[in-house]
Amino acid sequence: MLSKLRPKIVSILHSNAEVSLRLQQLCDLLQESIPYYDWVGFYFRNGNKEELKLGPYAGAPTDHTIIPFGKGICGQVALSNENFVVPDVQAQDNYIACSINVKAEIVVPLFVNGENIGQIDIDSNTPDPFTHEDENFLEFVNKEVAKIL
């Protein structure tokens, strides 16, 4: 299922639309096409600050528009530069709850020229839905996104 989306992703990202619109269309595509991707969004480093700022997303509105480095799953990925798959958010001490419905989360860092400039964040209302295939898929998504930033 995930691999079938790759041509659509490339098509969206390499269109002539504004970058923010392309990222929004990408979030919408992932959220609508993958049943267990209930919230899909990008967080980007906020200038020179040690914090992330919410970018385009699809799903329920969130109050978490700024996340300090080290806080929550996203903040930890900003420091570790590594994928973070959380099969059960309730089992995480350093978790920022966005919705009582969220059961799992996956965050994959976004690198441009070797620098971690942000990440894609997926919340799922399904317990433990993310596999190695999701990680590979989201790494592919971020590599394509990096080409347009």
Short mmCIF file of N, CA and C in Angstrom, two decimals:
data_model
loop_
_atom_site.label_atom_id
_atom_site.label_comp_id
_atom_site.label_asym_id
_atom_site.label_seq_id
_atom_site.Cartn_x
_atom_site.Cartn_y
_atom_site.Cartn_z
N MET A 1 0.83 -1.20 0.00
CA MET A 1 0.00 0.00 0.00
C MET A 1 0.88 1.26 0.00
N LEU A 2 1.90 1.30 0.87
CA LEU A 2 2.72 2.50 0.98
C LEU A 2 3.50 2.77 -0.30
N SER A 3 4.04 1.72 -0.90
CA SER A 3 4.86 1.92 -2.10
C SER A 3 4.04 2.47 -3.26
N LYS A 4 2.73 2.18 -3.29
CA LYS A 4 1.87 2.69 -4.36
C LYS A 4 1.74 4.21 -4.31
N LEU A 5 1.99 4.80 -3.14
CA LEU A 5 1.86 6.26 -2.98
C LEU A 5 3.09 7.01 -3.48
N ARG A 6 4.20 6.30 -3.66
CA ARG A 6 5.46 6.98 -4.01
C ARG A 6 5.34 7.85 -5.26
N PRO A 7 4.77 7.36 -6.38
CA PRO A 7 4.66 8.23 -7.57
C PRO A 7 3.81 9.48 -7.31
N LYS A 8 2.73 9.35 -6.53
CA LYS A 8 1.89 10.51 -6.21
C LYS A 8 2.67 11.52 -5.38
N ILE A 9 3.47 11.03 -4.45
CA ILE A 9 4.27 11.91 -3.59
C ILE A 9 5.25 12.70 -4.44
N VAL A 10 5.95 12.00 -5.32
CA VAL A 10 6.92 12.67 -6.20
C VAL A 10 6.21 13.71 -7.06
N SER A 11 5.06 13.36 -7.58
CA SER A 11 4.29 14.27 -8.44
C SER A 11 3.89 15.54 -7.68
N ILE A 12 3.39 15.38 -6.47
CA ILE A 12 2.98 16.53 -5.64
C ILE A 12 4.19 17.41 -5.34
N LEU A 13 5.26 16.79 -4.87
CA LEU A 13 6.41 17.56 -4.42
C LEU A 13 7.14 18.28 -5.54
N HIS A 14 7.06 17.74 -6.75
CA HIS A 14 7.80 18.36 -7.85
C HIS A 14 6.88 19.15 -8.79
N SER A 15 5.72 19.54 -8.27
CA SER A 15 4.82 20.41 -9.03
C SER A 15 5.36 21.85 -8.93
N ASN A 16 4.67 22.78 -9.54
CA ASN A 16 5.11 24.18 -9.52
C ASN A 16 4.46 25.01 -8.41
N ALA A 17 3.67 24.36 -7.55
CA ALA A 17 2.99 25.08 -6.47
C ALA A 17 4.00 25.57 -5.43
N GLU A 18 3.56 26.52 -4.59
CA GLU A 18 4.40 26.98 -3.48
C GLU A 18 4.78 25.79 -2.61
N VAL A 19 5.96 25.85 -1.99
CA VAL A 19 6.45 24.75 -1.16
C VAL A 19 5.46 24.42 -0.04
N SER A 20 4.94 25.45 0.64
CA SER A 20 4.02 25.18 1.75
C SER A 20 2.75 24.47 1.26
N LEU A 21 2.28 24.81 0.08
CA LEU A 21 1.10 24.15 -0.49
C LEU A 21 1.42 22.70 -0.84
N ARG A 22 2.60 22.46 -1.40
CA ARG A 22 3.00 21.09 -1.73
C ARG A 22 3.09 20.23 -0.47
N LEU A 23 3.65 20.80 0.60
CA LEU A 23 3.74 20.05 1.86
C LEU A 23 2.35 19.78 2.44
N GLN A 24 1.46 20.75 2.30
CA GLN A 24 0.08 20.55 2.76
C GLN A 24 -0.59 19.44 1.97
N GLN A 25 -0.42 19.45 0.65
CA GLN A 25 -1.01 18.40 -0.19
C GLN A 25 -0.44 17.03 0.17
N LEU A 26 0.84 16.99 0.49
CA LEU A 26 1.47 15.74 0.91
C LEU A 26 0.86 15.23 2.21
N CYS A 27 0.72 16.11 3.20
CA CYS A 27 0.09 15.73 4.48
C CYS A 27 -1.32 15.21 4.25
N ASP A 28 -2.09 15.92 3.42
CA ASP A 28 -3.47 15.50 3.13
C ASP A 28 -3.49 14.12 2.47
N LEU A 29 -2.60 13.90 1.50
CA LEU A 29 -2.53 12.61 0.81
C LEU A 29 -2.25 11.48 1.79
N LEU A 30 -1.25 11.65 2.64
CA LEU A 30 -0.88 10.58 3.58
C LEU A 30 -2.01 10.32 4.58
N GLN A 31 -2.60 11.39 5.09
CA GLN A 31 -3.65 11.22 6.10
C GLN A 31 -4.90 10.56 5.49
N GLU A 32 -5.21 10.91 4.25
CA GLU A 32 -6.41 10.35 3.60
C GLU A 32 -6.17 8.94 3.06
N SER A 33 -4.94 8.61 2.69
CA SER A 33 -4.66 7.34 2.01
C SER A 33 -4.28 6.20 2.93
N ILE A 34 -3.74 6.50 4.10
CA ILE A 34 -3.25 5.46 5.01
C ILE A 34 -4.16 5.46 6.23
N PRO A 35 -4.95 4.40 6.40
CA PRO A 35 -6.00 4.39 7.43
C PRO A 35 -5.52 4.67 8.85
N TYR A 36 -4.31 4.28 9.18
CA TYR A 36 -3.83 4.46 10.55
C TYR A 36 -2.94 5.69 10.71
N TYR A 37 -2.87 6.56 9.69
CA TYR A 37 -2.20 7.86 9.80
C TYR A 37 -3.29 8.88 10.11
N ASP A 38 -3.58 9.07 11.40
CA ASP A 38 -4.68 9.94 11.80
C ASP A 38 -4.30 11.42 11.86
N TRP A 39 -3.03 11.70 12.09
CA TRP A 39 -2.53 13.08 12.09
C TRP A 39 -1.15 13.04 11.44
N VAL A 40 -0.96 13.89 10.45
CA VAL A 40 0.30 13.93 9.70
C VAL A 40 0.76 15.38 9.65
N GLY A 41 1.97 15.65 10.11
CA GLY A 41 2.44 17.02 10.07
C GLY A 41 3.95 17.14 10.04
N PHE A 42 4.38 18.33 9.68
CA PHE A 42 5.80 18.66 9.68
C PHE A 42 6.08 19.67 10.77
N TYR A 43 7.19 19.46 11.46
CA TYR A 43 7.74 20.44 12.39
C TYR A 43 9.11 20.83 11.84
N PHE A 44 9.42 22.14 11.90
CA PHE A 44 10.70 22.63 11.42
C PHE A 44 11.41 23.41 12.51
N ARG A 45 12.74 23.35 12.49
CA ARG A 45 13.51 24.16 13.44
C ARG A 45 13.10 25.62 13.28
N ASN A 46 12.87 26.27 14.41
CA ASN A 46 12.40 27.66 14.43
C ASN A 46 13.61 28.60 14.44
N GLY A 47 14.12 28.90 13.23
CA GLY A 47 15.29 29.79 13.12
C GLY A 47 16.48 29.20 13.84
N ASN A 48 17.12 30.00 14.70
CA ASN A 48 18.28 29.54 15.47
C ASN A 48 17.87 29.07 16.87
N LYS A 49 16.58 29.10 17.16
CA LYS A 49 16.10 28.71 18.48
C LYS A 49 16.17 27.19 18.64
N GLU A 50 16.29 26.76 19.88
CA GLU A 50 16.31 25.33 20.21
C GLU A 50 14.86 24.85 20.38
N GLU A 51 14.08 25.01 19.29
CA GLU A 51 12.68 24.61 19.33
C GLU A 51 12.20 24.31 17.92
N LEU A 52 11.10 23.57 17.87
CA LEU A 52 10.44 23.23 16.61
C LEU A 52 9.17 24.04 16.47
N LYS A 53 8.85 24.40 15.22
CA LYS A 53 7.63 25.15 14.93
C LYS A 53 6.78 24.31 13.98
N LEU A 54 5.50 24.23 14.27
CA LEU A 54 4.58 23.46 13.44
C LEU A 54 4.49 24.05 12.04
N GLY A 55 4.57 23.17 11.05
CA GLY A 55 4.39 23.55 9.66
C GLY A 55 3.07 22.98 9.15
N PRO A 56 2.98 22.69 7.87
CA PRO A 56 1.75 22.12 7.32
C PRO A 56 1.41 20.79 8.00
N TYR A 57 0.09 20.55 8.18
CA TYR A 57 -0.36 19.29 8.78
C TYR A 57 -1.77 18.98 8.32
N ALA A 58 -2.15 17.72 8.51
CA ALA A 58 -3.52 17.26 8.23
C ALA A 58 -4.00 16.47 9.43
N GLY A 59 -5.21 16.74 9.85
CA GLY A 59 -5.77 16.09 11.03
C GLY A 59 -6.32 17.14 11.97
N ALA A 60 -6.64 16.72 13.17
CA ALA A 60 -7.23 17.62 14.17
C ALA A 60 -6.26 18.75 14.53
N PRO A 61 -6.79 19.95 14.78
CA PRO A 61 -5.92 21.05 15.21
C PRO A 61 -5.16 20.68 16.48
N THR A 62 -3.97 21.25 16.64
CA THR A 62 -3.16 20.98 17.82
C THR A 62 -2.73 22.28 18.48
N ASP A 63 -2.61 22.24 19.80
CA ASP A 63 -2.10 23.39 20.55
C ASP A 63 -0.57 23.42 20.52
N HIS A 64 0.04 22.29 20.09
CA HIS A 64 1.49 22.15 20.14
C HIS A 64 2.13 22.73 18.88
N THR A 65 2.14 24.06 18.80
CA THR A 65 2.70 24.73 17.63
C THR A 65 4.19 25.01 17.81
N ILE A 66 4.65 25.05 19.06
CA ILE A 66 6.07 25.21 19.38
C ILE A 66 6.45 24.10 20.36
N ILE A 67 7.52 23.37 20.03
CA ILE A 67 7.98 22.28 20.90
C ILE A 67 9.47 22.49 21.18
N PRO A 68 9.84 22.67 22.46
CA PRO A 68 11.25 22.82 22.79
C PRO A 68 12.04 21.53 22.49
N PHE A 69 13.29 21.68 22.06
CA PHE A 69 14.15 20.52 21.84
C PHE A 69 14.21 19.71 23.13
N GLY A 70 14.10 18.40 23.01
CA GLY A 70 14.17 17.50 24.16
C GLY A 70 12.81 17.16 24.75
N LYS A 71 11.77 17.94 24.42
CA LYS A 71 10.45 17.71 25.02
C LYS A 71 9.58 16.90 24.06
N GLY A 72 8.94 15.88 24.59
CA GLY A 72 8.07 15.04 23.77
C GLY A 72 8.87 14.22 22.77
N ILE A 73 8.18 13.47 21.96
CA ILE A 73 8.83 12.61 20.97
C ILE A 73 9.52 13.48 19.91
N CYS A 74 8.82 14.51 19.43
CA CYS A 74 9.39 15.39 18.41
C CYS A 74 10.64 16.09 18.92
N GLY A 75 10.58 16.61 20.13
CA GLY A 75 11.73 17.30 20.71
C GLY A 75 12.93 16.39 20.92
N GLN A 76 12.66 15.11 21.22
CA GLN A 76 13.75 14.15 21.39
C GLN A 76 14.42 13.85 20.04
N VAL A 77 13.61 13.75 18.97
CA VAL A 77 14.15 13.47 17.64
C VAL A 77 14.99 14.66 17.15
N ALA A 78 14.61 15.87 17.54
CA ALA A 78 15.39 17.06 17.17
C ALA A 78 16.82 16.96 17.71
N LEU A 79 17.00 16.28 18.83
CA LEU A 79 18.32 16.12 19.43
C LEU A 79 19.02 14.83 18.99
N SER A 80 18.28 13.75 18.87
CA SER A 80 18.88 12.44 18.57
C SER A 80 19.23 12.25 17.10
N ASN A 81 18.51 12.95 16.21
CA ASN A 81 18.65 12.78 14.76
C ASN A 81 18.29 11.37 14.30
N GLU A 82 17.49 10.66 15.07
CA GLU A 82 17.11 9.29 14.73
C GLU A 82 15.60 9.13 14.74
N ASN A 83 15.13 8.17 13.94
CA ASN A 83 13.71 7.83 13.94
C ASN A 83 13.30 7.42 15.34
N PHE A 84 12.05 7.73 15.68
CA PHE A 84 11.50 7.32 16.98
C PHE A 84 10.12 6.74 16.72
N VAL A 85 9.98 5.44 16.98
CA VAL A 85 8.70 4.76 16.82
C VAL A 85 8.17 4.44 18.22
N VAL A 86 6.96 4.91 18.49
CA VAL A 86 6.35 4.71 19.81
C VAL A 86 5.10 3.86 19.62
N PRO A 87 5.19 2.55 19.94
CA PRO A 87 4.03 1.67 19.76
C PRO A 87 2.88 1.98 20.72
N ASP A 88 3.23 2.54 21.92
CA ASP A 88 2.22 2.86 22.94
C ASP A 88 2.63 4.15 23.64
N VAL A 89 1.96 5.25 23.29
CA VAL A 89 2.33 6.55 23.86
C VAL A 89 2.17 6.59 25.37
N GLN A 90 1.26 5.78 25.91
CA GLN A 90 1.05 5.76 27.37
C GLN A 90 2.28 5.26 28.11
N ALA A 91 3.13 4.49 27.43
CA ALA A 91 4.32 3.93 28.05
C ALA A 91 5.51 4.89 28.02
N GLN A 92 5.35 6.07 27.41
CA GLN A 92 6.43 7.05 27.30
C GLN A 92 6.32 8.10 28.39
N ASP A 93 7.38 8.28 29.15
CA ASP A 93 7.39 9.32 30.19
C ASP A 93 7.40 10.71 29.57
N ASN A 94 8.22 10.90 28.53
CA ASN A 94 8.41 12.21 27.93
C ASN A 94 7.54 12.33 26.68
N TYR A 95 6.23 12.24 26.87
CA TYR A 95 5.28 12.31 25.76
C TYR A 95 4.37 13.50 25.96
N ILE A 96 4.13 14.26 24.88
CA ILE A 96 3.18 15.38 24.93
C ILE A 96 1.89 14.90 24.28
N ALA A 97 0.83 14.79 25.05
CA ALA A 97 -0.44 14.30 24.52
C ALA A 97 -1.11 15.38 23.68
N CYS A 98 -1.40 15.03 22.43
CA CYS A 98 -2.11 15.95 21.54
C CYS A 98 -3.60 15.67 21.57
N SER A 99 -3.94 14.40 21.77
CA SER A 99 -5.34 13.98 21.79
C SER A 99 -5.44 12.72 22.62
N ILE A 100 -6.55 12.56 23.33
CA ILE A 100 -6.73 11.35 24.12
C ILE A 100 -6.88 10.12 23.24
N ASN A 101 -7.16 10.33 21.96
CA ASN A 101 -7.35 9.22 21.03
C ASN A 101 -6.04 8.64 20.50
N VAL A 102 -4.95 9.39 20.61
CA VAL A 102 -3.67 8.93 20.05
C VAL A 102 -3.12 7.77 20.86
N LYS A 103 -2.79 6.70 20.14
CA LYS A 103 -2.26 5.48 20.78
C LYS A 103 -0.79 5.25 20.43
N ALA A 104 -0.35 5.73 19.24
CA ALA A 104 1.01 5.48 18.78
C ALA A 104 1.50 6.67 17.97
N GLU A 105 2.83 6.76 17.84
CA GLU A 105 3.42 7.89 17.11
C GLU A 105 4.71 7.43 16.45
N ILE A 106 4.99 8.01 15.29
CA ILE A 106 6.28 7.80 14.63
C ILE A 106 6.78 9.17 14.17
N VAL A 107 8.06 9.43 14.44
CA VAL A 107 8.68 10.69 14.04
C VAL A 107 9.98 10.35 13.31
N VAL A 108 10.14 10.93 12.11
CA VAL A 108 11.33 10.68 11.29
C VAL A 108 11.96 12.03 10.95
N PRO A 109 13.26 12.20 11.30
CA PRO A 109 13.91 13.48 11.05
C PRO A 109 14.08 13.76 9.56
N LEU A 110 14.13 15.06 9.26
CA LEU A 110 14.25 15.55 7.88
C LEU A 110 15.60 16.26 7.77
N PHE A 111 16.46 15.73 6.91
CA PHE A 111 17.80 16.27 6.75
C PHE A 111 17.94 16.99 5.41
N VAL A 112 18.54 18.18 5.45
CA VAL A 112 18.91 18.90 4.24
C VAL A 112 20.42 19.16 4.36
N ASN A 113 21.17 18.67 3.39
CA ASN A 113 22.64 18.78 3.42
C ASN A 113 23.22 18.28 4.74
N GLY A 114 22.69 17.16 5.24
CA GLY A 114 23.21 16.55 6.45
C GLY A 114 22.76 17.19 7.75
N GLU A 115 21.98 18.26 7.68
CA GLU A 115 21.52 18.95 8.89
C GLU A 115 20.05 18.62 9.15
N ASN A 116 19.74 18.31 10.42
CA ASN A 116 18.37 18.02 10.84
C ASN A 116 17.62 19.35 10.91
N ILE A 117 16.73 19.60 9.93
CA ILE A 117 16.02 20.89 9.88
C ILE A 117 14.56 20.75 10.31
N GLY A 118 14.13 19.51 10.58
CA GLY A 118 12.75 19.28 10.98
C GLY A 118 12.42 17.81 10.97
N GLN A 119 11.13 17.52 10.84
CA GLN A 119 10.70 16.13 10.91
C GLN A 119 9.27 15.99 10.42
N ILE A 120 8.95 14.75 10.07
CA ILE A 120 7.56 14.41 9.82
C ILE A 120 7.08 13.64 11.05
N ASP A 121 5.88 13.96 11.49
CA ASP A 121 5.30 13.40 12.71
C ASP A 121 3.95 12.78 12.34
N ILE A 122 3.78 11.52 12.69
CA ILE A 122 2.51 10.82 12.43
C ILE A 122 1.95 10.31 13.76
N ASP A 123 0.70 10.67 14.04
CA ASP A 123 -0.02 10.13 15.20
C ASP A 123 -1.04 9.13 14.69
N SER A 124 -1.21 8.06 15.46
CA SER A 124 -2.21 7.04 15.09
C SER A 124 -3.11 6.74 16.27
N ASN A 125 -4.39 6.58 15.96
CA ASN A 125 -5.36 6.18 16.98
C ASN A 125 -5.43 4.66 17.09
N THR A 126 -4.58 3.97 16.34
CA THR A 126 -4.50 2.51 16.34
C THR A 126 -3.29 2.10 17.18
N PRO A 127 -3.45 1.17 18.11
CA PRO A 127 -2.29 0.73 18.89
C PRO A 127 -1.26 0.01 18.01
N ASP A 128 0.01 0.38 18.19
CA ASP A 128 1.16 -0.29 17.56
C ASP A 128 1.00 -0.59 16.07
N PRO A 129 0.69 0.42 15.24
CA PRO A 129 0.46 0.15 13.82
C PRO A 129 1.71 0.24 12.94
N PHE A 130 2.77 0.89 13.45
CA PHE A 130 3.91 1.23 12.60
C PHE A 130 4.90 0.09 12.48
N THR A 131 5.34 -0.16 11.24
CA THR A 131 6.30 -1.23 10.96
C THR A 131 7.58 -0.62 10.38
N HIS A 132 8.53 -1.49 10.09
CA HIS A 132 9.76 -1.06 9.44
C HIS A 132 9.44 -0.46 8.07
N GLU A 133 8.39 -0.96 7.44
CA GLU A 133 7.96 -0.42 6.14
C GLU A 133 7.55 1.05 6.27
N ASP A 134 6.87 1.40 7.37
CA ASP A 134 6.50 2.81 7.60
C ASP A 134 7.76 3.67 7.75
N GLU A 135 8.72 3.17 8.50
CA GLU A 135 9.97 3.93 8.66
C GLU A 135 10.65 4.17 7.32
N ASN A 136 10.80 3.12 6.52
CA ASN A 136 11.43 3.25 5.19
C ASN A 136 10.65 4.21 4.31
N PHE A 137 9.32 4.10 4.35
CA PHE A 137 8.45 4.95 3.55
C PHE A 137 8.61 6.42 3.94
N LEU A 138 8.61 6.70 5.24
CA LEU A 138 8.72 8.08 5.71
C LEU A 138 10.13 8.65 5.47
N GLU A 139 11.15 7.80 5.50
CA GLU A 139 12.49 8.24 5.12
C GLU A 139 12.50 8.64 3.64
N PHE A 140 11.82 7.85 2.80
CA PHE A 140 11.69 8.20 1.37
C PHE A 140 10.97 9.54 1.23
N VAL A 141 9.85 9.72 1.95
CA VAL A 141 9.09 10.98 1.89
C VAL A 141 10.01 12.15 2.23
N ASN A 142 10.77 12.02 3.33
CA ASN A 142 11.62 13.13 3.75
C ASN A 142 12.76 13.40 2.76
N LYS A 143 13.28 12.37 2.13
CA LYS A 143 14.33 12.58 1.12
C LYS A 143 13.75 13.36 -0.07
N GLU A 144 12.52 13.07 -0.43
CA GLU A 144 11.86 13.81 -1.53
C GLU A 144 11.57 15.24 -1.11
N VAL A 145 11.12 15.43 0.14
CA VAL A 145 10.84 16.77 0.64
C VAL A 145 12.12 17.60 0.66
N ALA A 146 13.22 16.98 1.08
CA ALA A 146 14.50 17.70 1.17
C ALA A 146 14.92 18.28 -0.18
N LYS A 147 14.53 17.63 -1.26
CA LYS A 147 14.91 18.09 -2.60
C LYS A 147 14.26 19.43 -2.97
N ILE A 148 13.16 19.78 -2.29
CA ILE A 148 12.45 21.03 -2.65
C ILE A 148 12.66 22.14 -1.63
N LEU A 149 13.41 21.85 -0.56
CA LEU A 149 13.63 22.86 0.49
C LEU A 149 14.94 23.62 0.26
#
